[in-house]
Tab-separated table of C-alpha atoms in Angstrom:
chain	number	residue	atom	x	y	z
A	1	MET	CA	16.638	-54.392	76.715
A	2	ARG	CA	12.370	-53.966	76.954
A	3	HIS	CA	13.504	-49.821	75.400
A	4	LEU	CA	16.872	-51.028	73.112
A	5	SER	CA	14.623	-53.802	71.374
A	6	LYS	CA	11.802	-50.872	70.753
A	7	ALA	CA	14.412	-48.189	69.765
A	8	ARG	CA	15.905	-50.874	67.161
A	9	LEU	CA	12.349	-52.041	65.589
A	10	SER	CA	11.557	-48.307	64.861
A	11	GLY	CA	14.640	-47.896	63.907
A	12	ALA	CA	13.943	-51.036	60.806
A	13	GLU	CA	10.535	-49.571	60.194
A	14	ARG	CA	11.863	-46.739	59.565
A	15	LEU	CA	15.084	-48.436	57.466
A	16	SER	CA	11.151	-49.967	55.780
A	17	SER	CA	9.511	-46.893	55.039
A	18	SER	CA	12.639	-45.197	53.673
A	19	ASN	CA	13.410	-47.828	51.418
A	20	SER	CA	9.927	-48.493	50.133
A	21	THR	CA	9.979	-44.250	49.056
A	22	ALA	CA	13.158	-45.413	47.307
A	23	ALA	CA	12.326	-48.514	45.673
A	24	ALA	CA	8.819	-46.562	44.907
A	25	HIS	CA	10.322	-43.971	42.922
A	26	ILE	CA	13.261	-46.355	40.693
A	27	PRO	CA	11.864	-48.030	37.452
A	28	THR	CA	12.039	-51.643	37.505
A	29	GLY	CA	13.816	-51.409	34.026
A	30	LEU	CA	17.229	-50.571	35.880
A	31	LEU	CA	16.987	-53.259	39.401
A	32	PRO	CA	18.995	-56.287	39.007
A	33	THR	CA	17.065	-59.550	38.705
A	34	ASP	CA	18.028	-60.601	42.540
A	35	MET	CA	17.615	-57.145	43.780
A	36	ALA	CA	13.407	-56.902	42.516
A	37	GLU	CA	12.892	-60.197	43.176
A	38	SER	CA	14.528	-59.718	46.938
A	39	MET	CA	11.702	-56.587	47.268
A	40	GLN	CA	8.844	-57.886	46.444
A	41	GLY	CA	8.149	-58.620	50.127
A	42	VAL	CA	8.977	-55.198	50.455
A	43	VAL	CA	6.805	-53.255	48.009
A	44	PRO	CA	4.890	-53.726	45.407
A	45	ILE	CA	6.674	-54.338	41.987
A	46	PRO	CA	4.570	-51.641	39.297
A	47	THR	CA	3.498	-53.568	36.528
A	48	THR	CA	3.297	-50.320	33.892
A	49	SER	CA	6.245	-47.616	33.762
A	50	SER	CA	6.170	-44.357	32.177
A	51	ALA	CA	9.224	-45.324	30.480
A	52	ILE	CA	10.013	-47.411	27.413
A	53	GLU	CA	14.003	-48.650	26.446
A	54	VAL	CA	15.922	-47.538	23.283
A	55	ASP	CA	19.294	-49.241	23.168
A	56	GLY	CA	19.909	-49.557	26.761
A	57	VAL	CA	19.003	-46.283	27.761
A	58	MET	CA	15.183	-45.325	29.453
A	59	GLN	CA	13.200	-43.159	27.408
A	60	PRO	CA	10.108	-40.902	28.291
A	61	THR	CA	6.507	-42.396	26.593
A	62	PRO	CA	5.623	-40.021	24.985
A	63	VAL	CA	1.199	-38.495	26.295
A	64	ASN	CA	-1.109	-38.456	24.254
A	65	PRO	CA	-3.040	-34.993	24.768
A	66	ALA	CA	-6.168	-36.419	24.282
A	67	SER	CA	-5.388	-38.757	26.542
A	68	VAL	CA	-5.322	-35.753	29.228
A	69	PRO	CA	-8.350	-34.872	30.582
A	70	ASN	CA	-9.478	-31.544	30.245
A	71	ALA	CA	-6.304	-30.844	28.355
A	72	GLN	CA	-6.616	-27.411	26.542
A	73	THR	CA	-5.043	-27.191	22.684
A	74	LEU	CA	-3.382	-23.905	22.614
A	75	PRO	CA	-4.140	-21.382	19.458
A	76	THR	CA	-1.788	-21.623	17.103
A	77	ALA	CA	-0.517	-18.227	15.499
A	78	THR	CA	-2.330	-17.121	11.726
A	79	SER	CA	-0.495	-15.064	9.611
A	80	VAL	CA	-3.261	-12.473	8.552
A	81	PRO	CA	-2.844	-11.810	4.904
A	82	PRO	CA	-1.989	-8.333	2.879
A	83	PRO	CA	-5.169	-7.005	1.995
A	84	ALA	CA	-5.788	-7.128	-1.962
A	85	GLU	CA	-5.444	-3.519	-4.163
A	86	ILE	CA	-8.084	-2.926	-5.629
A	87	VAL	CA	-7.915	-3.153	-9.573
A	88	SER	CA	-10.359	-0.861	-11.820
A	89	GLU	CA	-10.412	0.146	-16.131
A	90	THR	CA	-10.143	3.381	-14.414
A	91	LEU	CA	-7.633	5.703	-13.179
A	92	TYR	CA	-8.643	8.283	-10.174
A	93	ILE	CA	-6.578	11.500	-10.425
A	94	GLN	CA	-5.763	14.399	-8.351
A	95	ASN	CA	-3.440	17.509	-7.632
A	96	LEU	CA	-4.690	18.466	-11.548
A	97	ASN	CA	-3.971	22.029	-11.944
A	98	GLU	CA	-7.425	23.898	-12.032
A	99	ARG	CA	-5.681	27.217	-13.787
A	100	ILE	CA	-5.120	25.010	-17.019
A	101	LYS	CA	-8.963	25.009	-18.880
A	102	LEU	CA	-10.695	22.312	-18.720
A	103	ASN	CA	-11.323	21.108	-22.567
A	104	ILE	CA	-6.969	22.194	-22.736
A	105	MET	CA	-6.877	19.117	-19.090
A	106	LYS	CA	-8.835	17.098	-21.259
A	107	GLN	CA	-7.405	16.638	-24.236
A	108	THR	CA	-3.672	16.299	-22.203
A	109	LEU	CA	-4.648	13.862	-20.166
A	110	ARG	CA	-6.848	12.103	-23.329
A	111	ALA	CA	-2.995	12.069	-25.204
A	112	LEU	CA	-1.103	11.344	-22.415
A	113	PHE	CA	-2.638	8.531	-21.345
A	114	LEU	CA	-2.872	7.271	-25.205
A	115	ASN	CA	0.982	5.851	-24.331
A	116	TYR	CA	-0.758	3.220	-23.255
A	117	GLY	CA	-3.766	1.958	-24.986
A	118	GLU	CA	-6.907	3.191	-25.603
A	119	VAL	CA	-8.866	5.889	-23.862
A	120	LEU	CA	-12.486	5.075	-23.697
A	121	ASP	CA	-12.743	7.982	-21.832
A	122	VAL	CA	-12.456	11.388	-20.185
A	123	VAL	CA	-14.298	13.225	-17.306
A	124	ALA	CA	-13.221	16.083	-15.877
A	125	HIS	CA	-15.744	18.584	-14.561
A	126	ARG	CA	-16.142	22.975	-13.281
A	127	ASN	CA	-17.522	22.628	-9.914
A	128	LEU	CA	-15.912	22.923	-6.542
A	129	ARG	CA	-16.789	19.845	-5.440
A	130	MET	CA	-14.328	17.866	-8.590
A	131	ARG	CA	-12.164	21.205	-9.501
A	132	GLY	CA	-8.486	19.096	-9.711
A	133	GLN	CA	-9.723	15.684	-10.069
A	134	ALA	CA	-10.136	14.145	-13.628
A	135	PHE	CA	-11.388	10.007	-14.402
A	136	VAL	CA	-9.468	8.071	-16.975
A	137	SER	CA	-11.095	5.058	-17.929
A	138	PHE	CA	-9.517	1.968	-20.564
A	139	PRO	CA	-10.813	-1.238	-22.088
A	140	ASN	CA	-8.957	-3.084	-19.527
A	141	ALA	CA	-7.597	-3.410	-15.770
A	142	ASP	CA	-4.165	-4.748	-16.871
A	143	ILE	CA	-3.168	-1.190	-18.993
A	144	ALA	CA	-4.972	1.170	-16.463
A	145	LYS	CA	-2.185	-0.465	-13.444
A	146	LYS	CA	0.199	0.176	-15.760
A	147	ALA	CA	-0.066	3.509	-16.785
A	148	GLN	CA	-0.455	3.716	-13.552
A	149	ARG	CA	2.602	2.798	-12.331
A	150	GLU	CA	4.320	5.159	-14.685
A	151	VAL	CA	2.628	8.318	-14.400
A	152	ASN	CA	1.606	8.183	-10.836
A	153	ARG	CA	3.668	11.548	-9.331
A	154	PHE	CA	4.084	13.018	-13.410
A	155	PRO	CA	4.350	16.356	-12.535
A	156	LEU	CA	1.658	17.709	-15.271
A	157	TYR	CA	1.786	21.394	-15.607
A	158	SER	CA	4.124	22.227	-13.143
A	159	LYS	CA	1.937	19.909	-10.742
A	160	PRO	CA	2.631	16.031	-9.957
A	161	MET	CA	-0.679	13.939	-10.183
A	162	GLN	CA	-2.100	11.665	-7.998
A	163	ILE	CA	-2.702	8.646	-9.335
A	164	SER	CA	-4.908	6.148	-7.643
A	165	PHE	CA	-7.657	3.451	-8.828
A	166	ALA	CA	-11.420	4.200	-9.147
A	167	LYS	CA	-14.307	2.540	-6.743
A	168	VAL	CA	-16.346	2.215	-9.092
A	169	ARG	CA	-16.631	1.305	-12.511
A	170	SER	CA	-16.561	3.989	-15.152
A	171	ASP	CA	-20.079	4.043	-17.524
A	172	ALA	CA	-17.783	4.160	-20.809
A	173	VAL	CA	-15.994	0.763	-18.795
A	174	VAL	CA	-19.677	-0.881	-18.962
A	175	MET	CA	-21.380	0.241	-22.125
A	176	LYS	CA	-17.528	-1.215	-23.750
A	177	LEU	CA	-17.124	-4.919	-21.860
A	178	ASP	CA	-21.076	-5.333	-20.043
A	179	PRO	CA	-23.783	-3.080	-22.338
A	180	ASN	CA	-27.126	-5.521	-21.240
A	181	ASN	CA	-25.922	-4.177	-18.203
A	182	PHE	CA	-25.363	-0.400	-18.812
A	183	ASP	CA	-29.089	0.528	-18.210
A	184	ALA	CA	-29.119	-0.354	-14.940
A	185	HIS	CA	-26.088	0.401	-13.867
A	186	LYS	CA	-26.052	3.858	-14.737
A	187	THR	CA	-29.765	3.729	-12.709
A	188	SER	CA	-28.242	2.357	-9.803
A	189	ARG	CA	-25.386	5.150	-10.174
A	190	LEU	CA	-27.659	7.956	-10.115
A	191	ASP	CA	-29.621	7.028	-7.320
A	192	HIS	CA	-26.613	6.216	-4.859
A	193	LYS	CA	-25.604	9.925	-5.759
A	194	ARG	CA	-28.809	11.141	-5.213
A	195	LYS	CA	-28.853	9.698	-1.930
A	196	THR	CA	-24.894	10.197	-0.973
A	197	ARG	CA	-25.313	13.774	-2.164
A	198	TYR	CA	-28.653	15.002	-1.339
A	199	ASP	CA	-30.684	12.886	0.461
A	200	ASN	CA	-28.259	12.191	3.327
A	201	PRO	CA	-29.523	13.777	6.494
A	202	LEU	CA	-25.945	14.563	7.383
A	203	LYS	CA	-26.046	16.013	4.414
A	204	ARG	CA	-29.329	18.486	4.574
A	205	LYS	CA	-27.732	19.292	7.908
A	206	PHE	CA	-24.599	20.689	6.784
A	207	ARG	CA	-26.722	22.762	3.683
A	208	ALA	CA	-29.238	24.276	6.434
A	209	LYS	CA	-26.080	25.467	8.428
A	210	ARG	CA	-24.119	26.541	5.545
A	211	LEU	CA	-27.755	28.357	4.107
A	212	ALA	CA	-27.596	30.081	8.327
A	213	ALA	CA	-24.457	31.859	8.385
A	214	GLU	CA	-24.933	32.881	4.674
A	215	THR	CA	-27.823	34.754	5.512
A	216	VAL	CA	-26.283	36.275	9.133
A	217	GLY	CA	-23.187	37.172	7.307
A	218	ALA	CA	-24.578	38.941	4.189
A	219	ALA	CA	-23.629	42.007	4.971
A	220	ALA	CA	-20.223	41.219	6.371
A	221	VAL	CA	-17.529	42.195	4.234
A	222	PRO	CA	-14.973	38.884	3.921
A	223	ALA	CA	-11.654	39.705	4.476
A	224	PRO	CA	-9.256	40.077	1.385
A	225	LYS	CA	-7.920	37.175	0.804
A	226	ARG	CA	-4.440	37.408	1.171
A	227	PRO	CA	-2.195	35.734	-2.360
A	228	ALA	CA	-0.281	32.362	-1.441
A	229	VAL	CA	3.564	33.065	-3.192
A	230	GLN	CA	4.591	30.802	-4.880
A	231	MET	CA	8.717	30.068	-5.025
A	232	PRO	CA	9.854	31.458	-8.336
A	233	ASP	CA	11.067	28.350	-10.745
A	234	GLU	CA	15.058	29.623	-10.430
A	235	TYR	CA	15.243	29.058	-7.251
A	236	LEU	CA	13.081	25.153	-7.088
A	237	PRO	CA	15.161	22.995	-5.464
A	238	PRO	CA	17.303	19.833	-7.835
A	239	ASN	CA	15.124	17.310	-8.867
A	240	LYS	CA	15.923	15.004	-11.647
A	241	ILE	CA	12.998	16.800	-13.711
A	242	LEU	CA	13.965	19.180	-16.068
A	243	PHE	CA	11.616	21.536	-17.119
A	244	LEU	CA	11.473	23.276	-20.567
A	245	GLN	CA	9.544	26.206	-21.508
A	246	ASN	CA	9.917	28.388	-24.544
A	247	LEU	CA	10.741	25.860	-26.888
A	248	PRO	CA	10.044	26.215	-30.625
A	249	GLU	CA	6.419	24.593	-31.917
A	250	SER	CA	8.043	23.397	-34.435
A	251	VAL	CA	11.066	21.106	-31.680
A	252	SER	CA	10.365	16.963	-32.334
A	253	LYS	CA	10.894	14.832	-29.498
A	254	ASP	CA	14.188	13.530	-32.022
A	255	ALA	CA	15.500	16.910	-32.014
A	256	LEU	CA	15.719	16.959	-27.367
A	257	GLN	CA	16.176	13.672	-27.604
A	258	THR	CA	19.569	14.359	-29.360
A	259	LEU	CA	20.164	17.752	-27.933
A	260	PHE	CA	19.463	16.460	-24.332
A	261	SER	CA	22.221	12.692	-24.546
A	262	GLN	CA	25.124	14.401	-25.305
A	263	TYR	CA	25.184	14.020	-21.059
A	264	PRO	CA	24.965	10.673	-19.420
A	265	ASN	CA	21.917	9.019	-17.906
A	266	LEU	CA	19.499	10.707	-20.042
A	267	HIS	CA	15.593	8.498	-19.214
A	268	GLU	CA	13.419	10.093	-21.288
A	269	VAL	CA	11.954	13.316	-23.059
A	270	ARG	CA	8.051	13.638	-22.866
A	271	LEU	CA	6.638	16.636	-25.084
A	272	ILE	CA	3.090	17.403	-24.222
A	273	PRO	CA	0.869	17.410	-27.839
A	274	THR	CA	-1.773	20.421	-26.588
A	275	LYS	CA	0.726	22.716	-25.673
A	276	ARG	CA	3.810	22.449	-27.977
A	277	ASP	CA	6.029	25.131	-25.954
A	278	ILE	CA	6.597	23.374	-22.790
A	279	ALA	CA	8.625	19.192	-22.622
A	280	PHE	CA	9.734	17.241	-19.720
A	281	VAL	CA	13.852	15.790	-19.232
A	282	GLU	CA	14.176	13.545	-16.682
A	283	TYR	CA	17.670	12.139	-15.982
A	284	MET	CA	18.240	8.603	-14.061
A	285	ASP	CA	19.154	11.085	-11.155
A	286	GLU	CA	19.238	14.619	-10.191
A	287	SER	CA	23.538	15.459	-10.294
A	288	SER	CA	22.994	14.352	-14.267
A	289	ALA	CA	19.991	16.814	-14.541
A	290	THR	CA	21.971	19.725	-12.856
A	291	VAL	CA	24.593	19.280	-15.544
A	292	ALA	CA	22.401	19.655	-18.421
A	293	LYS	CA	20.232	22.446	-17.097
A	294	ASP	CA	23.778	23.922	-16.677
A	295	ALA	CA	24.549	23.627	-19.854
A	296	LEU	CA	21.540	23.984	-22.257
A	297	HIS	CA	19.672	26.849	-20.232
A	298	ASN	CA	18.949	29.823	-22.572
A	299	TYR	CA	20.453	27.859	-25.303
A	300	LYS	CA	18.921	29.331	-28.407
A	301	ILE	CA	17.687	25.924	-30.230
A	302	ASP	CA	16.644	26.742	-33.180
A	303	GLY	CA	19.291	29.965	-33.537
A	304	GLU	CA	16.501	31.822	-31.991
A	305	ASN	CA	14.678	31.157	-29.302
A	306	LYS	CA	16.311	30.435	-26.196
A	307	ILE	CA	14.924	27.566	-23.902
A	308	LYS	CA	14.028	28.659	-20.113
A	309	ILE	CA	14.707	24.883	-18.340
A	310	THR	CA	14.467	25.376	-14.957
A	311	PHE	CA	13.737	21.855	-12.323
A	312	ALA	CA	10.527	20.219	-12.501
A	313	ARG	CA	8.215	21.861	-9.234
A	314	LYS	CA	7.599	18.417	-6.703
Protein backbone atom coordinates (compact mmCIF):
# COMPACT_ATOMS: atom_id res chain seq x y z
CA MET A 1 0.00 0.00 0.00
CA ARG A 2 2.85 2.37 0.82
CA HIS A 3 4.47 1.67 -2.55
CA LEU A 4 1.14 2.15 -4.31
CA SER A 5 0.61 5.50 -2.59
CA LYS A 6 4.07 6.66 -3.67
CA ALA A 7 3.37 5.55 -7.21
CA ARG A 8 0.08 7.43 -7.27
CA LEU A 9 1.74 10.46 -5.77
CA SER A 10 4.54 10.39 -8.34
CA GLY A 11 1.98 10.07 -11.12
CA ALA A 12 0.02 13.02 -9.74
CA GLU A 13 3.17 15.10 -9.55
CA ARG A 14 4.06 14.27 -13.15
CA LEU A 15 0.53 15.14 -14.26
CA SER A 16 0.67 18.41 -12.35
CA SER A 17 4.07 19.20 -13.90
CA SER A 18 2.85 18.40 -17.42
CA ASN A 19 -0.26 20.51 -16.88
CA SER A 20 1.89 23.34 -15.66
CA THR A 21 4.13 23.11 -18.74
CA ALA A 22 1.20 22.90 -21.12
CA ALA A 23 -0.63 25.74 -19.42
CA ALA A 24 2.43 27.93 -19.55
CA HIS A 25 2.29 27.74 -23.38
CA ILE A 26 -1.47 28.44 -23.66
CA PRO A 27 -2.35 32.15 -24.04
CA THR A 28 -4.76 33.29 -21.35
CA GLY A 29 -7.16 34.75 -23.85
CA LEU A 30 -7.76 31.29 -25.38
CA LEU A 31 -8.83 29.62 -22.05
CA PRO A 32 -12.45 29.49 -20.90
CA THR A 33 -13.12 31.56 -17.79
CA ASP A 34 -13.81 28.60 -15.48
CA MET A 35 -10.70 26.75 -16.69
CA ALA A 36 -8.52 29.81 -16.21
CA GLU A 37 -9.84 30.23 -12.66
CA SER A 38 -9.29 26.54 -11.90
CA MET A 39 -5.69 26.71 -13.12
CA GLN A 40 -4.78 29.68 -10.95
CA GLY A 41 -3.74 27.33 -8.23
CA VAL A 42 -1.55 25.27 -10.56
CA VAL A 43 0.43 27.88 -12.53
CA PRO A 44 0.49 31.62 -12.42
CA ILE A 45 -1.54 33.06 -15.31
CA PRO A 46 0.62 35.44 -17.36
CA THR A 47 -0.39 39.06 -17.04
CA THR A 48 1.20 40.06 -20.36
CA SER A 49 1.06 38.37 -23.73
CA SER A 50 2.97 38.55 -26.99
CA ALA A 51 -0.31 38.33 -28.90
CA ILE A 52 -3.29 40.60 -29.39
CA GLU A 53 -6.83 39.64 -30.36
CA VAL A 54 -8.13 41.06 -33.65
CA ASP A 55 -11.71 40.14 -34.60
CA GLY A 56 -11.55 37.05 -32.41
CA VAL A 57 -8.22 35.86 -33.86
CA MET A 58 -4.97 36.09 -31.95
CA GLN A 59 -2.30 38.02 -33.87
CA PRO A 60 1.39 38.34 -32.87
CA THR A 61 2.41 41.67 -31.42
CA PRO A 62 4.93 43.44 -33.69
CA VAL A 63 8.35 43.82 -32.11
CA ASN A 64 10.02 47.21 -32.07
CA PRO A 65 13.69 46.73 -33.13
CA ALA A 66 14.71 49.57 -30.83
CA SER A 67 13.50 47.55 -27.82
CA VAL A 68 15.70 44.58 -28.69
CA PRO A 69 19.17 44.85 -27.12
CA ASN A 70 22.18 44.59 -29.44
CA ALA A 71 19.87 44.70 -32.46
CA GLN A 72 21.71 45.41 -35.69
CA THR A 73 20.14 47.23 -38.60
CA LEU A 74 21.04 45.71 -41.94
CA PRO A 75 22.25 48.23 -44.50
CA THR A 76 19.87 48.87 -47.36
CA ALA A 77 21.06 48.54 -50.92
CA THR A 78 21.57 51.85 -52.66
CA SER A 79 21.69 52.28 -56.41
CA VAL A 80 24.88 53.80 -57.76
CA PRO A 81 24.09 56.59 -60.24
CA PRO A 82 25.81 56.30 -63.62
CA PRO A 83 28.79 58.60 -64.20
CA ALA A 84 27.81 61.94 -65.64
CA GLU A 85 28.70 62.54 -69.26
CA ILE A 86 31.52 65.02 -69.74
CA VAL A 87 30.40 67.67 -72.22
CA SER A 88 32.47 70.68 -73.22
CA GLU A 89 32.48 73.32 -75.93
CA THR A 90 35.42 71.68 -77.72
CA LEU A 91 35.44 68.42 -79.67
CA TYR A 92 38.49 66.16 -79.77
CA ILE A 93 38.74 64.40 -83.15
CA GLN A 94 40.92 61.36 -83.82
CA ASN A 95 41.62 59.02 -86.74
CA LEU A 96 41.95 61.78 -89.32
CA ASN A 97 43.59 60.96 -92.63
CA GLU A 98 47.25 61.93 -92.18
CA ARG A 99 47.89 62.04 -95.93
CA ILE A 100 45.72 65.14 -96.32
CA LYS A 101 47.55 68.45 -96.06
CA LEU A 102 47.05 70.19 -92.73
CA ASN A 103 45.54 73.39 -94.12
CA ILE A 104 43.13 71.41 -96.32
CA MET A 105 42.08 69.28 -93.34
CA LYS A 106 41.43 72.33 -91.16
CA GLN A 107 39.38 74.01 -93.89
CA THR A 108 37.36 70.84 -94.40
CA LEU A 109 36.64 70.46 -90.68
CA ARG A 110 35.58 74.08 -90.39
CA ALA A 111 33.26 73.79 -93.39
CA LEU A 112 31.80 70.53 -92.09
CA PHE A 113 31.04 71.79 -88.58
CA LEU A 114 29.71 75.17 -89.73
CA ASN A 115 26.49 73.29 -90.47
CA TYR A 116 25.91 73.13 -86.69
CA GLY A 117 26.79 76.69 -85.70
CA GLU A 118 29.65 79.12 -85.26
CA VAL A 119 33.10 77.54 -85.20
CA LEU A 120 35.45 79.49 -82.94
CA ASP A 121 38.66 77.66 -83.80
CA VAL A 122 40.13 74.56 -85.41
CA VAL A 123 43.46 73.40 -83.98
CA ALA A 124 45.66 70.74 -85.60
CA HIS A 125 49.41 70.13 -85.62
CA ARG A 126 51.96 68.33 -87.81
CA ASN A 127 54.06 66.87 -84.99
CA LEU A 128 54.14 63.14 -84.41
CA ARG A 129 52.25 63.27 -81.11
CA MET A 130 49.28 65.19 -82.55
CA ARG A 131 49.23 63.79 -86.07
CA GLY A 132 45.80 62.63 -87.21
CA GLN A 133 44.05 64.64 -84.47
CA ALA A 134 42.30 68.00 -84.21
CA PHE A 135 40.26 70.18 -81.86
CA VAL A 136 37.12 72.05 -82.97
CA SER A 137 35.68 74.69 -80.61
CA PHE A 138 32.13 76.07 -80.50
CA PRO A 139 30.62 78.96 -78.48
CA ASN A 140 28.51 76.61 -76.32
CA ALA A 141 28.31 72.97 -75.31
CA ASP A 142 24.89 72.34 -76.87
CA ILE A 143 26.26 72.88 -80.38
CA ALA A 144 29.24 70.66 -79.61
CA LYS A 145 27.01 67.90 -78.25
CA LYS A 146 24.78 67.87 -81.33
CA ALA A 147 27.77 67.90 -83.67
CA GLN A 148 29.44 65.05 -81.78
CA ARG A 149 26.29 62.95 -81.87
CA GLU A 150 25.68 63.40 -85.61
CA VAL A 151 29.20 63.52 -87.06
CA ASN A 152 30.88 60.83 -84.95
CA ARG A 153 32.07 57.94 -87.17
CA PHE A 154 31.49 60.05 -90.30
CA PRO A 155 34.00 58.91 -92.96
CA LEU A 156 36.13 61.92 -93.83
CA TYR A 157 38.64 61.25 -96.59
CA SER A 158 37.87 57.52 -96.33
CA LYS A 159 38.53 57.33 -92.56
CA PRO A 160 35.74 57.38 -89.94
CA MET A 161 36.30 60.15 -87.41
CA GLN A 162 36.34 59.28 -83.71
CA ILE A 163 34.90 62.28 -81.86
CA SER A 164 34.80 62.87 -78.10
CA PHE A 165 34.74 65.92 -75.83
CA ALA A 166 37.93 67.72 -74.84
CA LYS A 167 38.81 67.58 -71.14
CA VAL A 168 39.67 71.28 -70.81
CA ARG A 169 38.46 74.48 -72.40
CA SER A 170 40.35 75.79 -75.38
CA ASP A 171 41.89 79.26 -75.56
CA ALA A 172 39.28 80.33 -78.11
CA VAL A 173 36.39 79.30 -75.84
CA VAL A 174 37.82 81.11 -72.81
CA MET A 175 38.48 84.22 -74.90
CA LYS A 176 34.86 84.14 -76.09
CA LEU A 177 33.06 83.26 -72.85
CA ASP A 178 35.40 84.48 -70.09
CA PRO A 179 37.88 87.03 -71.51
CA ASN A 180 38.73 88.49 -68.09
CA ASN A 181 40.33 85.20 -67.03
CA PHE A 182 42.06 84.43 -70.32
CA ASP A 183 45.57 85.33 -69.11
CA ALA A 184 45.23 83.17 -66.01
CA HIS A 185 43.84 80.31 -68.10
CA LYS A 186 46.68 80.44 -70.61
CA THR A 187 49.34 80.67 -67.89
CA SER A 188 47.85 77.65 -66.12
CA ARG A 189 47.65 75.68 -69.37
CA LEU A 190 51.27 76.37 -70.33
CA ASP A 191 52.46 75.52 -66.82
CA HIS A 192 50.57 72.22 -66.93
CA LYS A 193 52.00 71.49 -70.37
CA ARG A 194 55.55 72.13 -69.16
CA LYS A 195 55.12 69.89 -66.11
CA THR A 196 53.51 67.00 -67.95
CA ARG A 197 55.78 67.00 -71.01
CA TYR A 198 59.20 68.17 -69.87
CA ASP A 199 59.53 68.09 -66.08
CA ASN A 200 57.78 64.76 -65.53
CA PRO A 201 60.35 62.23 -64.15
CA LEU A 202 58.92 59.40 -66.23
CA LYS A 203 59.14 61.53 -69.36
CA ARG A 204 62.77 62.42 -68.61
CA LYS A 205 63.63 58.76 -68.06
CA PHE A 206 61.94 57.80 -71.30
CA ARG A 207 63.77 60.51 -73.25
CA ALA A 208 67.12 59.42 -71.80
CA LYS A 209 66.41 55.78 -72.68
CA ARG A 210 65.37 56.69 -76.19
CA LEU A 211 68.46 58.85 -76.69
CA ALA A 212 70.69 56.01 -75.53
CA ALA A 213 68.99 53.58 -77.90
CA GLU A 214 69.38 56.00 -80.79
CA THR A 215 73.08 56.45 -80.00
CA VAL A 216 73.74 52.70 -79.83
CA GLY A 217 71.77 51.91 -82.95
CA ALA A 218 72.88 54.89 -85.01
CA ALA A 219 75.16 52.74 -87.14
CA ALA A 220 72.60 50.02 -87.68
CA VAL A 221 70.74 50.09 -90.98
CA PRO A 222 66.99 49.92 -90.38
CA ALA A 223 65.12 47.14 -92.11
CA PRO A 224 62.92 48.30 -94.97
CA LYS A 225 59.38 48.84 -93.81
CA ARG A 226 56.86 46.75 -95.65
CA PRO A 227 54.13 48.93 -97.10
CA ALA A 228 50.66 48.26 -95.77
CA VAL A 229 48.39 46.56 -98.27
CA GLN A 230 45.13 48.45 -98.58
CA MET A 231 42.03 46.81 -99.98
CA PRO A 232 40.93 48.38 -103.29
CA ASP A 233 37.75 50.43 -103.13
CA GLU A 234 35.97 48.06 -105.50
CA TYR A 235 36.23 45.19 -102.98
CA LEU A 236 35.09 47.01 -99.86
CA PRO A 237 32.25 45.35 -97.90
CA PRO A 238 28.71 46.76 -98.25
CA ASN A 239 27.96 49.95 -96.40
CA LYS A 240 24.93 52.22 -96.28
CA ILE A 241 27.23 55.16 -97.15
CA LEU A 242 28.44 55.52 -100.73
CA PHE A 243 31.67 57.28 -101.69
CA LEU A 244 31.49 59.26 -104.94
CA GLN A 245 34.63 60.23 -106.90
CA ASN A 246 35.45 61.95 -110.19
CA LEU A 247 32.56 64.39 -109.86
CA PRO A 248 32.59 67.53 -112.02
CA GLU A 249 33.47 70.60 -109.97
CA SER A 250 30.27 72.30 -111.07
CA VAL A 251 28.03 69.62 -109.57
CA SER A 252 25.61 70.81 -106.88
CA LYS A 253 24.06 69.12 -103.90
CA ASP A 254 20.59 69.50 -105.43
CA ALA A 255 21.72 67.72 -108.60
CA LEU A 256 23.05 64.76 -106.62
CA GLN A 257 19.95 64.78 -104.44
CA THR A 258 17.75 64.55 -107.53
CA LEU A 259 19.87 61.80 -109.07
CA PHE A 260 20.07 59.52 -106.03
CA SER A 261 16.51 60.13 -104.80
CA GLN A 262 15.33 57.98 -107.71
CA TYR A 263 16.19 55.05 -105.45
CA PRO A 264 14.30 54.53 -102.18
CA ASN A 265 15.47 55.23 -98.64
CA LEU A 266 17.85 58.10 -99.44
CA HIS A 267 18.95 59.73 -96.19
CA GLU A 268 21.49 62.45 -96.99
CA VAL A 269 23.93 63.83 -99.57
CA ARG A 270 27.13 65.43 -98.24
CA LEU A 271 29.59 67.45 -100.30
CA ILE A 272 33.12 68.38 -99.25
CA PRO A 273 33.44 72.15 -99.82
CA THR A 274 37.22 72.11 -100.23
CA LYS A 275 37.25 69.08 -102.53
CA ARG A 276 34.45 69.35 -105.04
CA ASP A 277 35.18 66.14 -106.94
CA ILE A 278 34.09 63.82 -104.10
CA ALA A 279 30.89 63.40 -102.07
CA PHE A 280 29.13 61.00 -99.72
CA VAL A 281 25.60 59.66 -100.21
CA GLU A 282 23.95 57.89 -97.29
CA TYR A 283 20.93 55.59 -97.43
CA MET A 284 18.83 54.17 -94.63
CA ASP A 285 20.21 50.64 -95.10
CA GLU A 286 22.90 48.72 -96.97
CA SER A 287 20.55 47.07 -99.47
CA SER A 288 19.21 50.42 -100.69
CA ALA A 289 22.75 51.77 -101.03
CA THR A 290 23.77 48.67 -103.02
CA VAL A 291 20.91 49.16 -105.49
CA ALA A 292 21.86 52.80 -106.09
CA LYS A 293 25.56 51.95 -106.42
CA ASP A 294 24.99 49.24 -109.01
CA ALA A 295 22.65 51.46 -111.02
CA LEU A 296 24.67 54.70 -111.07
CA HIS A 297 28.29 53.52 -111.14
CA ASN A 298 30.06 55.05 -114.21
CA TYR A 299 27.04 57.28 -114.81
CA LYS A 300 27.90 60.41 -116.84
CA ILE A 301 26.37 63.12 -114.72
CA ASP A 302 27.47 65.91 -117.07
CA GLY A 303 27.54 63.86 -120.25
CA GLU A 304 31.34 63.50 -120.15
CA ASN A 305 32.86 62.35 -116.85
CA LYS A 306 31.91 58.96 -115.42
CA ILE A 307 31.37 59.10 -111.66
CA LYS A 308 33.00 56.34 -109.64
CA ILE A 309 30.83 54.93 -106.83
CA THR A 310 32.12 52.60 -104.14
CA PHE A 311 31.14 51.75 -100.59
CA ALA A 312 32.68 54.08 -98.02
CA ARG A 313 35.34 52.62 -95.77
CA LYS A 314 34.13 51.80 -92.26
